[in-house]
CSV table of C-alpha atoms in Angstrom, one decimal:
chain,number,residue,atom,x,y,z
A,7,MET,CA,10.5,-1.9,30.4
A,8,MET,CA,10.9,1.3,28.3
A,9,ASN,CA,8.0,3.2,26.8
A,10,MET,CA,8.4,2.9,23.0
A,11,ARG,CA,5.1,4.6,22.1
A,12,ASN,CA,6.8,7.8,20.8
A,13,LEU,CA,9.6,6.0,19.1
A,14,ARG,CA,9.7,7.2,15.5
A,15,SER,CA,10.7,4.6,12.9
A,16,VAL,CA,14.0,5.3,11.2
A,17,VAL,CA,14.4,4.3,7.6
A,18,LEU,CA,17.2,1.8,7.7
A,19,TRP,CA,19.5,1.3,4.8
A,20,SER,CA,18.1,-2.1,4.0
A,21,SER,CA,14.7,-0.9,4.3
A,22,LEU,CA,15.1,1.3,1.2
A,23,PHE,CA,15.1,-1.7,-1.0
A,24,LEU,CA,12.1,-3.2,0.8
A,25,LEU,CA,10.2,-0.1,-0.1
A,26,ALA,CA,10.0,-1.3,-3.7
A,27,ALA,CA,6.4,-2.4,-3.4
A,28,CYS,CA,5.8,-1.9,-7.2
A,29,THR,CA,7.3,-3.1,-10.4
A,30,LYS,CA,9.0,-0.8,-13.0
A,31,SER,CA,6.0,-1.3,-15.4
A,32,GLU,CA,3.7,0.3,-12.8
A,33,PHE,CA,5.7,3.6,-12.8
A,34,LEU,CA,6.2,4.4,-16.4
A,35,PRO,CA,6.7,8.2,-17.2
A,36,ASP,CA,3.6,10.2,-18.3
A,37,PRO,CA,2.8,9.3,-21.9
A,38,GLU,CA,2.4,13.0,-22.9
A,39,GLY,CA,1.7,13.6,-26.6
A,40,ILE,CA,1.2,9.9,-27.6
A,41,GLN,CA,-1.0,8.8,-30.3
A,42,ILE,CA,-4.4,7.7,-28.8
A,43,PRO,CA,-5.6,4.1,-29.9
A,44,PHE,CA,-8.1,4.3,-32.8
A,45,GLN,CA,-11.5,5.3,-31.7
A,46,PRO,CA,-13.6,5.8,-34.8
A,47,GLU,CA,-16.6,6.6,-32.8
A,48,ALA,CA,-14.9,9.7,-31.1
A,49,THR,CA,-16.2,13.0,-32.5
A,50,GLN,CA,-15.8,15.4,-29.5
A,51,THR,CA,-13.1,16.5,-27.1
A,52,VAL,CA,-12.9,15.5,-23.5
A,53,GLU,CA,-14.2,19.0,-22.4
A,54,GLU,CA,-17.0,18.9,-25.0
A,55,LEU,CA,-18.1,15.5,-23.6
A,56,LEU,CA,-18.0,16.8,-20.1
A,57,ALA,CA,-20.1,19.8,-21.0
A,58,GLU,CA,-22.9,17.6,-22.4
A,59,SER,CA,-22.6,14.8,-19.7
A,60,PRO,CA,-24.7,14.1,-16.6
A,61,ALA,CA,-21.7,15.3,-14.6
A,62,LYS,CA,-22.9,18.9,-14.6
A,63,LEU,CA,-21.7,19.8,-11.1
A,64,TYR,CA,-18.2,18.2,-12.0
A,65,TYR,CA,-18.0,20.3,-15.1
A,66,SER,CA,-18.9,23.4,-13.2
A,67,ALA,CA,-16.0,22.6,-10.8
A,68,TRP,CA,-13.8,21.9,-14.0
A,69,GLN,CA,-14.6,25.4,-15.4
A,70,ARG,CA,-14.0,27.3,-12.1
A,71,SER,CA,-10.6,25.5,-11.6
A,72,ASN,CA,-7.2,25.9,-13.3
A,73,ILE,CA,-7.3,22.4,-14.7
A,74,LYS,CA,-7.4,23.5,-18.3
A,75,ASN,CA,-4.2,25.6,-17.8
A,76,ILE,CA,-2.6,22.7,-16.0
A,77,LEU,CA,-3.3,20.4,-18.9
A,78,GLN,CA,-2.2,22.9,-21.5
A,79,GLU,CA,1.1,23.2,-19.9
A,80,LYS,CA,1.8,19.5,-20.7
A,81,GLY,CA,1.6,20.1,-24.5
A,82,PRO,CA,-0.9,20.8,-27.3
A,83,LYS,CA,-1.4,17.2,-28.2
A,84,LEU,CA,-2.1,15.9,-24.8
A,85,VAL,CA,-4.2,12.7,-24.4
A,86,TYR,CA,-5.9,12.4,-21.1
A,87,THR,CA,-8.8,10.5,-19.3
A,88,VAL,CA,-11.2,12.0,-16.8
A,89,PHE,CA,-13.2,10.1,-14.2
A,90,ALA,CA,-16.1,12.4,-13.6
A,91,PRO,CA,-18.8,11.6,-10.8
A,92,ASN,CA,-22.2,12.4,-11.9
A,93,ASP,CA,-24.4,14.9,-10.2
A,94,ALA,CA,-26.0,12.4,-7.7
A,95,ALA,CA,-22.5,11.2,-6.7
A,96,MET,CA,-21.2,14.8,-6.3
A,97,GLN,CA,-24.1,15.8,-4.1
A,98,ALA,CA,-23.9,12.6,-1.9
A,99,ALA,CA,-20.4,13.7,-1.3
A,100,GLY,CA,-21.4,17.1,-0.2
A,101,LEU,CA,-20.2,18.7,-3.5
A,102,THR,CA,-23.2,20.7,-4.3
A,103,ALA,CA,-23.4,23.8,-6.6
A,104,SER,CA,-23.3,26.0,-3.5
A,105,ALA,CA,-20.2,24.1,-2.1
A,106,ILE,CA,-18.4,24.2,-5.4
A,107,THR,CA,-18.9,28.0,-5.6
A,108,GLN,CA,-17.4,28.4,-2.2
A,109,MET,CA,-14.5,26.1,-2.5
A,110,PRO,CA,-11.1,27.8,-2.6
A,111,LEU,CA,-9.3,27.6,-5.9
A,112,PRO,CA,-6.5,25.2,-4.8
A,113,GLU,CA,-9.2,22.8,-3.5
A,114,LEU,CA,-10.9,22.8,-6.8
A,115,ASP,CA,-7.6,22.2,-8.6
A,116,SER,CA,-6.8,19.3,-6.4
A,117,LEU,CA,-10.3,17.8,-6.9
A,118,MET,CA,-9.9,18.1,-10.7
A,119,MET,CA,-6.3,16.7,-10.7
A,120,PHE,CA,-7.4,13.7,-8.5
A,121,TYR,CA,-9.9,12.6,-11.2
A,122,THR,CA,-7.7,13.1,-14.2
A,123,THR,CA,-4.9,11.0,-15.6
A,124,ILE,CA,-2.5,11.6,-18.5
A,125,GLY,CA,-2.9,9.1,-21.3
A,126,PRO,CA,-5.7,6.7,-22.6
A,127,VAL,CA,-7.6,4.3,-20.4
A,128,THR,CA,-10.0,2.7,-22.9
A,129,GLN,CA,-13.0,0.7,-22.0
A,130,SER,CA,-11.8,-2.1,-24.4
A,131,GLU,CA,-8.4,-2.4,-22.6
A,132,LEU,CA,-10.1,-2.6,-19.3
A,133,LYS,CA,-12.4,-5.4,-20.4
A,134,GLN,CA,-9.4,-7.4,-21.6
A,135,ARG,CA,-7.6,-7.4,-18.2
A,136,ASN,CA,-7.9,-9.8,-15.3
A,137,ASP,CA,-6.1,-7.3,-13.1
A,138,ASN,CA,-6.4,-3.7,-12.3
A,139,PHE,CA,-5.2,-0.9,-14.6
A,140,VAL,CA,-3.0,1.5,-12.5
A,141,VAL,CA,-4.1,5.0,-13.0
A,142,LYS,CA,-1.7,7.7,-12.0
A,143,THR,CA,-3.6,10.9,-11.2
A,144,LEU,CA,-2.3,14.4,-11.5
A,145,LEU,CA,-2.5,15.1,-7.9
A,146,GLN,CA,0.6,14.9,-5.8
A,147,ARG,CA,0.8,14.3,-2.0
A,148,PRO,CA,3.6,16.7,-0.7
A,149,GLY,CA,6.2,15.2,1.5
A,150,LEU,CA,5.8,11.6,0.3
A,151,TYR,CA,8.5,9.9,-1.8
A,152,LEU,CA,8.3,6.5,-3.4
A,153,PRO,CA,11.2,4.3,-4.5
A,154,TYR,CA,13.1,5.4,-7.6
A,155,TYR,CA,11.7,4.5,-11.0
A,156,GLU,CA,11.1,7.7,-12.9
A,157,ASN,CA,14.6,9.4,-12.6
A,158,THR,CA,14.0,12.0,-9.9
A,159,GLY,CA,16.8,13.0,-7.7
A,160,THR,CA,20.4,11.9,-7.8
A,161,GLY,CA,22.7,9.5,-5.8
A,162,LEU,CA,21.3,8.2,-2.6
A,163,ASN,CA,18.4,10.6,-2.8
A,164,GLN,CA,16.7,9.0,-5.9
A,165,TYR,CA,13.0,9.0,-5.5
A,166,ASP,CA,9.6,9.3,-7.2
A,167,LEU,CA,7.1,12.0,-6.1
A,168,TYR,CA,4.0,10.4,-4.6
A,169,TYR,CA,1.1,10.8,-6.9
A,170,TYR,CA,-2.2,9.4,-5.9
A,171,ARG,CA,-3.0,6.2,-7.9
A,172,ASN,CA,-6.3,4.5,-8.5
A,173,TYR,CA,-6.7,0.9,-9.5
A,174,VAL,CA,-9.4,0.5,-12.2
A,175,GLY,CA,-11.0,-2.7,-13.3
A,176,VAL,CA,-14.2,-4.1,-14.7
A,177,LYS,CA,-16.5,-6.7,-13.2
A,178,GLY,CA,-19.4,-7.6,-15.4
A,179,GLU,CA,-21.0,-4.4,-16.5
A,180,SER,CA,-19.6,-2.4,-13.5
A,181,LEU,CA,-16.5,-0.1,-13.2
A,182,LEU,CA,-14.4,-0.8,-10.1
A,183,ILE,CA,-12.1,1.8,-8.7
A,184,ASN,CA,-9.7,0.7,-5.8
A,185,GLY,CA,-12.0,-2.4,-5.4
A,186,LYS,CA,-15.2,-0.3,-4.9
A,187,ASN,CA,-18.1,-0.3,-7.3
A,188,SER,CA,-18.2,3.1,-9.0
A,189,GLY,CA,-21.4,2.2,-10.9
A,190,LYS,CA,-22.3,1.0,-14.4
A,191,LEU,CA,-19.5,1.2,-16.9
A,192,ASN,CA,-20.1,4.4,-18.8
A,193,TYR,CA,-17.2,5.4,-21.2
A,194,LEU,CA,-17.2,8.2,-23.6
A,195,PRO,CA,-14.4,8.0,-26.1
A,196,ALA,CA,-12.9,11.5,-27.0
A,197,THR,CA,-10.7,12.6,-29.9
A,198,ASN,CA,-8.0,13.5,-27.2
A,199,GLY,CA,-8.7,10.8,-24.6
A,200,GLY,CA,-11.9,9.7,-22.9
A,201,VAL,CA,-14.4,10.2,-20.1
A,202,TYR,CA,-15.8,7.8,-17.5
A,203,ILE,CA,-19.0,8.9,-15.9
A,204,LEU,CA,-19.0,7.6,-12.2
A,205,GLU,CA,-22.0,6.9,-10.0
A,206,ASN,CA,-19.9,7.3,-6.9
A,207,THR,CA,-17.0,9.5,-5.9
A,208,VAL,CA,-13.6,7.9,-5.2
A,209,GLU,CA,-12.4,8.1,-1.8
A,210,LYS,CA,-8.9,9.7,-1.5
A,211,PRO,CA,-6.7,8.0,1.1
A,212,ARG,CA,-5.8,10.4,4.0
A,213,LYS,CA,-4.4,8.1,6.7
A,214,THR,CA,-1.5,5.7,6.9
A,215,ILE,CA,-2.1,2.1,7.6
A,216,LEU,CA,-1.1,2.6,11.2
A,217,GLU,CA,-3.5,5.6,11.6
A,218,ALA,CA,-6.3,3.6,10.1
A,219,LEU,CA,-5.8,0.5,12.2
A,220,THR,CA,-5.5,2.5,15.4
A,221,ASP,CA,-8.5,4.6,14.7
A,222,ASP,CA,-10.6,1.6,13.8
A,223,GLY,CA,-10.6,0.0,17.2
A,224,ARG,CA,-10.9,-3.7,16.0
A,225,PHE,CA,-7.3,-4.4,15.8
A,226,THR,CA,-5.9,-3.7,19.3
A,227,ILE,CA,-4.2,-7.1,20.0
A,228,PHE,CA,-2.6,-7.1,16.5
A,229,LEU,CA,-1.2,-3.7,17.0
A,230,GLU,CA,-0.2,-3.8,20.8
A,231,SER,CA,1.3,-7.3,20.5
A,232,GLN,CA,3.7,-6.1,17.8
A,233,ARG,CA,4.4,-2.9,19.6
A,234,LEU,CA,5.3,-4.6,22.9
A,235,ALA,CA,7.2,-7.3,21.1
A,236,ASP,CA,9.4,-4.6,19.4
A,237,GLU,CA,9.8,-2.8,22.8
A,238,TYR,CA,11.0,-6.1,24.5
A,239,TYR,CA,13.3,-6.9,21.6
A,240,ILE,CA,15.0,-3.4,21.7
A,241,GLU,CA,15.2,-3.6,25.4
A,242,ALA,CA,17.0,-7.0,25.1
A,243,MET,CA,19.5,-5.3,22.6
A,244,ILE,CA,20.2,-2.5,25.0
A,245,ASN,CA,20.9,-4.8,27.8
A,246,ASP,CA,23.4,-6.9,25.7
A,247,MET,CA,25.1,-3.9,24.0
A,248,GLU,CA,25.6,-1.8,27.2
A,249,PRO,CA,28.7,-3.7,28.5
A,250,LEU,CA,30.1,-3.8,25.0
A,251,PHE,CA,29.8,-0.2,24.3
A,252,GLY,CA,30.5,1.1,27.6
A,253,TYR,CA,27.3,3.0,28.0
A,254,ARG,CA,23.6,2.3,27.7
A,255,PRO,CA,22.6,3.0,24.1
A,256,SER,CA,19.3,4.7,23.3
A,257,PRO,CA,16.5,2.9,21.4
A,258,GLU,CA,17.3,5.0,18.2
A,259,GLU,CA,21.1,4.0,18.4
A,260,VAL,CA,19.9,0.3,18.4
A,261,LEU,CA,17.9,0.4,15.2
A,262,PRO,CA,20.8,0.1,12.7
A,263,TYR,CA,21.8,-3.0,14.4
A,264,ILE,CA,18.4,-4.8,14.0
A,265,SER,CA,17.7,-4.1,10.4
A,266,SER,CA,16.7,-7.8,10.0
A,267,ARG,CA,13.7,-7.3,12.2
A,268,LYS,CA,10.6,-5.7,10.6
A,269,LEU,CA,9.6,-3.3,13.3
A,270,TYR,CA,5.8,-3.0,13.4
A,271,GLN,CA,5.8,0.8,12.5
A,272,VAL,CA,8.0,0.3,9.4
A,273,GLY,CA,5.9,0.1,6.2
A,274,TRP,CA,2.7,1.2,8.2
A,275,GLY,CA,3.4,4.9,8.3
A,276,ILE,CA,5.7,7.6,7.0
A,277,ASN,CA,9.3,6.8,7.8
A,278,ALA,CA,11.5,9.4,9.4
A,279,PRO,CA,14.5,10.6,7.3
A,280,ILE,CA,17.7,8.6,7.9
A,281,TYR,CA,19.7,11.9,8.2
A,282,ASP,CA,19.1,15.6,8.4
A,283,GLY,CA,18.3,16.9,4.9
A,284,TYR,CA,17.6,13.5,3.4
A,285,VAL,CA,14.9,13.4,0.7
A,286,GLY,CA,14.1,10.0,-0.5
A,287,PRO,CA,11.8,7.1,-0.3
A,288,ASN,CA,9.8,7.3,2.9
A,289,ILE,CA,6.7,5.3,2.3
A,290,THR,CA,5.9,1.6,1.6
A,291,ILE,CA,3.0,0.7,-0.6
A,292,SER,CA,1.6,-2.9,-0.3
A,293,THR,CA,-1.3,-4.9,1.0
A,294,LEU,CA,-2.2,-5.7,4.6
A,295,PHE,CA,-4.4,-8.5,5.9
A,296,ALA,CA,-5.5,-7.2,9.3
A,297,PRO,CA,-6.8,-9.7,12.0
A,298,THR,CA,-9.5,-8.5,14.2
A,299,ASP,CA,-9.4,-9.1,18.0
A,300,GLU,CA,-12.0,-11.8,17.3
A,301,ALA,CA,-9.4,-13.5,15.0
A,302,PHE,CA,-7.2,-13.8,18.0
A,303,HIS,CA,-9.9,-15.2,20.1
A,304,LYS,CA,-10.6,-17.9,17.6
A,305,ALA,CA,-6.9,-18.9,17.8
A,306,GLY,CA,-7.1,-19.2,21.7
A,307,PHE,CA,-5.7,-15.8,22.6
A,308,GLN,CA,-8.4,-14.1,24.5
A,309,THR,CA,-6.2,-11.1,25.6
A,310,LEU,CA,-3.1,-9.2,24.8
A,311,ALA,CA,-1.4,-10.8,27.7
A,312,ASP,CA,-2.2,-14.4,26.2
A,313,VAL,CA,-0.2,-13.4,23.1
A,314,MET,CA,2.7,-12.0,25.1
A,315,LYS,CA,2.9,-15.1,27.3
A,316,PHE,CA,2.9,-17.2,24.2
A,317,ASN,CA,5.9,-15.1,22.8
A,318,GLU,CA,7.8,-15.8,25.9
A,319,ARG,CA,8.6,-19.3,24.8
A,320,SER,CA,11.3,-18.0,22.5
A,321,ALA,CA,12.4,-14.9,24.5
A,322,SER,CA,15.8,-16.6,25.4
A,323,THR,CA,16.7,-16.6,21.7
A,324,ILE,CA,16.7,-12.9,21.4
A,325,ARG,CA,20.3,-11.4,21.9
A,326,PHE,CA,22.9,-9.2,20.4
A,327,ASP,CA,25.4,-11.4,18.5
A,328,GLU,CA,28.9,-10.0,19.1
A,329,ASN,CA,30.4,-11.8,16.1
A,330,LEU,CA,27.7,-10.7,13.7
A,331,PHE,CA,27.2,-7.4,15.4
A,332,THR,CA,23.5,-7.6,15.0
A,333,GLY,CA,20.5,-8.7,16.8
A,334,VAL,CA,19.3,-12.3,16.4
A,335,GLY,CA,16.3,-14.3,17.4
A,336,GLY,CA,12.6,-13.6,17.4
A,337,PHE,CA,9.1,-14.4,18.7
A,338,PRO,CA,6.8,-17.2,17.3
A,339,MET,CA,4.2,-14.6,16.4
A,340,ASP,CA,6.6,-12.8,14.1
A,341,THR,CA,6.2,-15.6,11.6
A,342,VAL,CA,2.4,-15.3,11.7
A,343,TYR,CA,2.4,-11.6,11.4
A,344,ASN,CA,4.8,-11.8,8.5
A,345,PHE,CA,2.1,-13.5,6.4
A,346,HIS,CA,-0.3,-10.8,7.3
A,347,ARG,CA,1.9,-7.8,6.5
A,348,ASP,CA,4.7,-8.9,4.3
A,349,TRP,CA,3.7,-12.0,2.3
A,350,GLY,CA,5.8,-14.3,4.3
A,351,ARG,CA,9.0,-12.8,2.9
A,352,MET,CA,11.0,-13.9,6.0
A,353,PHE,CA,10.9,-17.4,4.3
A,354,GLN,CA,12.2,-16.0,1.0
A,355,PRO,CA,15.2,-18.0,-0.3
A,356,VAL,CA,18.5,-16.4,0.0
A,357,THR,CA,21.7,-17.1,-2.0
A,358,SER,CA,24.8,-18.0,-0.1
A,359,GLY,CA,26.0,-14.5,-0.6
A,360,GLY,CA,22.9,-13.2,1.2
A,361,ASP,CA,21.1,-11.9,-2.1
A,362,LYS,CA,17.3,-12.0,-2.4
A,363,ALA,CA,15.1,-11.5,-5.5
A,364,TYR,CA,13.6,-8.1,-5.9
A,365,ALA,CA,10.3,-7.3,-4.4
A,366,ASN,CA,7.5,-7.4,-6.9
A,367,THR,CA,4.4,-5.3,-6.6
A,368,THR,CA,2.0,-6.5,-4.0
A,369,ILE,CA,-0.9,-4.0,-4.2
A,370,PHE,CA,-4.0,-6.1,-4.6
A,371,TYR,CA,-7.5,-4.8,-4.1
A,372,GLY,CA,-10.4,-7.0,-3.2
A,373,ASN,CA,-11.5,-7.6,-6.8
A,374,VAL,CA,-8.3,-9.4,-7.7
A,375,LEU,CA,-7.9,-11.5,-4.5
A,376,ASN,CA,-8.6,-14.9,-6.1
A,377,ALA,CA,-6.8,-18.1,-7.2
A,378,GLY,CA,-5.2,-16.3,-10.0
A,379,LEU,CA,-2.7,-15.0,-7.6
A,380,ASN,CA,-1.6,-18.4,-6.3
A,381,ASP,CA,1.2,-18.6,-8.9
A,382,TYR,CA,2.2,-14.9,-8.7
A,383,MET,CA,5.9,-14.2,-8.0
A,384,VAL,CA,6.1,-12.1,-4.9
A,385,ASN,CA,9.8,-11.5,-5.5
A,386,LEU,CA,11.5,-11.8,-8.9
A,387,GLY,CA,14.6,-10.7,-10.6
A,388,GLY,CA,17.9,-9.0,-9.4
A,389,ASN,CA,21.1,-10.7,-8.8
A,390,PRO,CA,20.0,-14.1,-7.7
A,391,PRO,CA,19.3,-16.8,-10.4
A,392,ALA,CA,15.8,-17.7,-11.4
A,393,GLU,CA,15.5,-20.5,-8.8
A,394,PHE,CA,15.6,-17.9,-6.1
A,395,ALA,CA,12.3,-16.4,-7.3
A,396,TYR,CA,9.7,-16.3,-4.5
A,397,LYS,CA,6.2,-17.6,-5.3
A,398,MET,CA,3.1,-16.5,-3.6
A,399,PRO,CA,3.1,-18.3,-0.2
A,400,ILE,CA,-0.6,-17.7,0.3
A,401,GLU,CA,-3.4,-19.7,-1.3
A,402,PHE,CA,-6.5,-17.8,-2.2
A,403,SER,CA,-9.9,-19.4,-2.9
A,404,SER,CA,-13.6,-18.4,-3.1
A,405,VAL,CA,-16.2,-20.1,-1.0
A,406,ASN,CA,-19.9,-19.0,-1.2
A,407,ASN,CA,-18.7,-15.8,-2.8
A,408,SER,CA,-16.3,-15.1,0.1
A,409,ILE,CA,-12.6,-14.6,-0.3
A,410,GLN,CA,-10.6,-17.2,1.7
A,411,MET,CA,-6.9,-17.4,2.2
A,412,LYS,CA,-4.3,-19.5,4.1
A,413,ALA,CA,-0.7,-20.2,4.1
A,414,LYS,CA,0.1,-22.9,1.5
A,415,GLY,CA,0.4,-26.3,3.2
A,416,SER,CA,-1.1,-25.1,6.5
A,417,ALA,CA,-3.2,-27.4,8.4
A,418,TYR,CA,-5.0,-24.4,10.1
A,419,PRO,CA,-8.6,-23.3,9.0
A,420,ALA,CA,-8.6,-20.7,6.2
A,421,ALA,CA,-9.2,-17.0,7.1
A,422,THR,CA,-12.2,-15.3,5.5
A,423,VAL,CA,-11.7,-11.7,4.2
A,424,THR,CA,-14.6,-10.0,5.9
A,425,GLU,CA,-14.0,-6.5,4.6
A,426,THR,CA,-12.1,-5.3,1.6
A,427,ASP,CA,-10.3,-2.2,0.4
A,428,ILE,CA,-9.8,0.1,3.4
A,429,ASN,CA,-7.7,2.5,1.3
A,430,THR,CA,-4.7,4.1,3.0
A,431,LEU,CA,-1.7,6.0,1.8
A,432,ASN,CA,0.2,2.7,2.2
A,433,GLY,CA,-2.2,0.7,0.2
A,434,PRO,CA,-5.2,-1.4,0.8
A,435,VAL,CA,-6.1,-3.1,4.1
A,436,HIS,CA,-8.3,-6.2,4.0
A,437,VAL,CA,-9.9,-7.4,7.3
A,438,VAL,CA,-9.6,-11.2,8.1
A,439,ASP,CA,-11.4,-13.2,10.7
A,440,ARG,CA,-8.6,-15.7,11.6
A,441,LEU,CA,-4.8,-15.6,12.0
A,442,ILE,CA,-2.7,-17.0,9.0
A,443,PHE,CA,-0.6,-19.7,10.6
A,444,PRO,CA,2.2,-21.0,8.4
A,445,LYS,CA,2.8,-24.7,7.8
A,446,GLY,CA,4.0,-26.5,10.8
A,447,PHE,CA,3.3,-23.7,13.3
A,448,LYS,CA,2.8,-25.1,16.8
A,449,LEU,CA,0.2,-23.4,19.1
A,450,ASN,CA,0.7,-25.9,21.9
């Protein structure tokens, strides 16, 4: 069997539409120069509040950086919000007075931009929401491009630049950012925006999902069983295509013919360009529920070999269809993994013409994983009529203050979310202690 470890995922044409992991409302243009909601208690500017706040170290970095020039370039009536870690939080992160003095200017600018967003994020609005408020920071990640919503690029190369986003909510008297407790809610209204004083710094994601899972070490069966399944699938396609093509195609040549299969690397990393010079969407942002090796043990799979042997029961279904000119068939574990990584969308209803409703945002941090999601529309809108909308196939519940989840209608035990909010460039990863088996799935 061929070695696919170094195979680089290619963005397939159909994948470009699956990259739409967020709704249009989540990617509105920067509200520059808008009128801030009435805040009668506001008497000082953002910078004046920072100067008098318990975020002295942050303010010293603010003064040394170019952030004031960056903000001034956006207009004289700019409204903006700053999330400023207090001195204890900065010191805990190694951002001492000495470290700030020695930081290169570009690093200081990046730090300030990561904690700053254009527009108001008021305390009253956060308290009224049951979900998270999406805060688009000023900091861009070069080389990453999101699906087109903000009118960047032209033609096939339409895309949005990747700006780091933080998901902000309130729980009781605490401020949550990306599901993590940032301390007591401490909001200071300003005449030109507002300031939140944080008791913890915010972790900026640096790894892709694939990098995070690989480095962690708890998910070897989950990762390797998918890698090997893809390897086997592509090898089967090569064997079937060789007599038709008159030569043995390479794995890369096979990829356009198997767009219906969600290869394990797609959506978990940074996708390679589909052609030389292409600049367009190359990253998926969603939520992953990652089962540990112990989760497989609970299901009766003690080793990777056990999973691969289980998959053999449907190996004969995998073939290259000469009439459809595409790969068909799959493995039984494909359906299980689809609930962990793509909300069971392989069961999404399809019109007679092959149309599916558009992908809705599926970026959920731990503080919103609850029964309120059970009626959420995972896919909604587009060409298909309303009856083709796809409702959340997973049932969330809370037992003894733990998040539990299972495929709706499944007779298998619910999985418990044992760890939430491992933040990655591709979105949050939540760790689960059981496999999510769909309704009617047969283990024996």
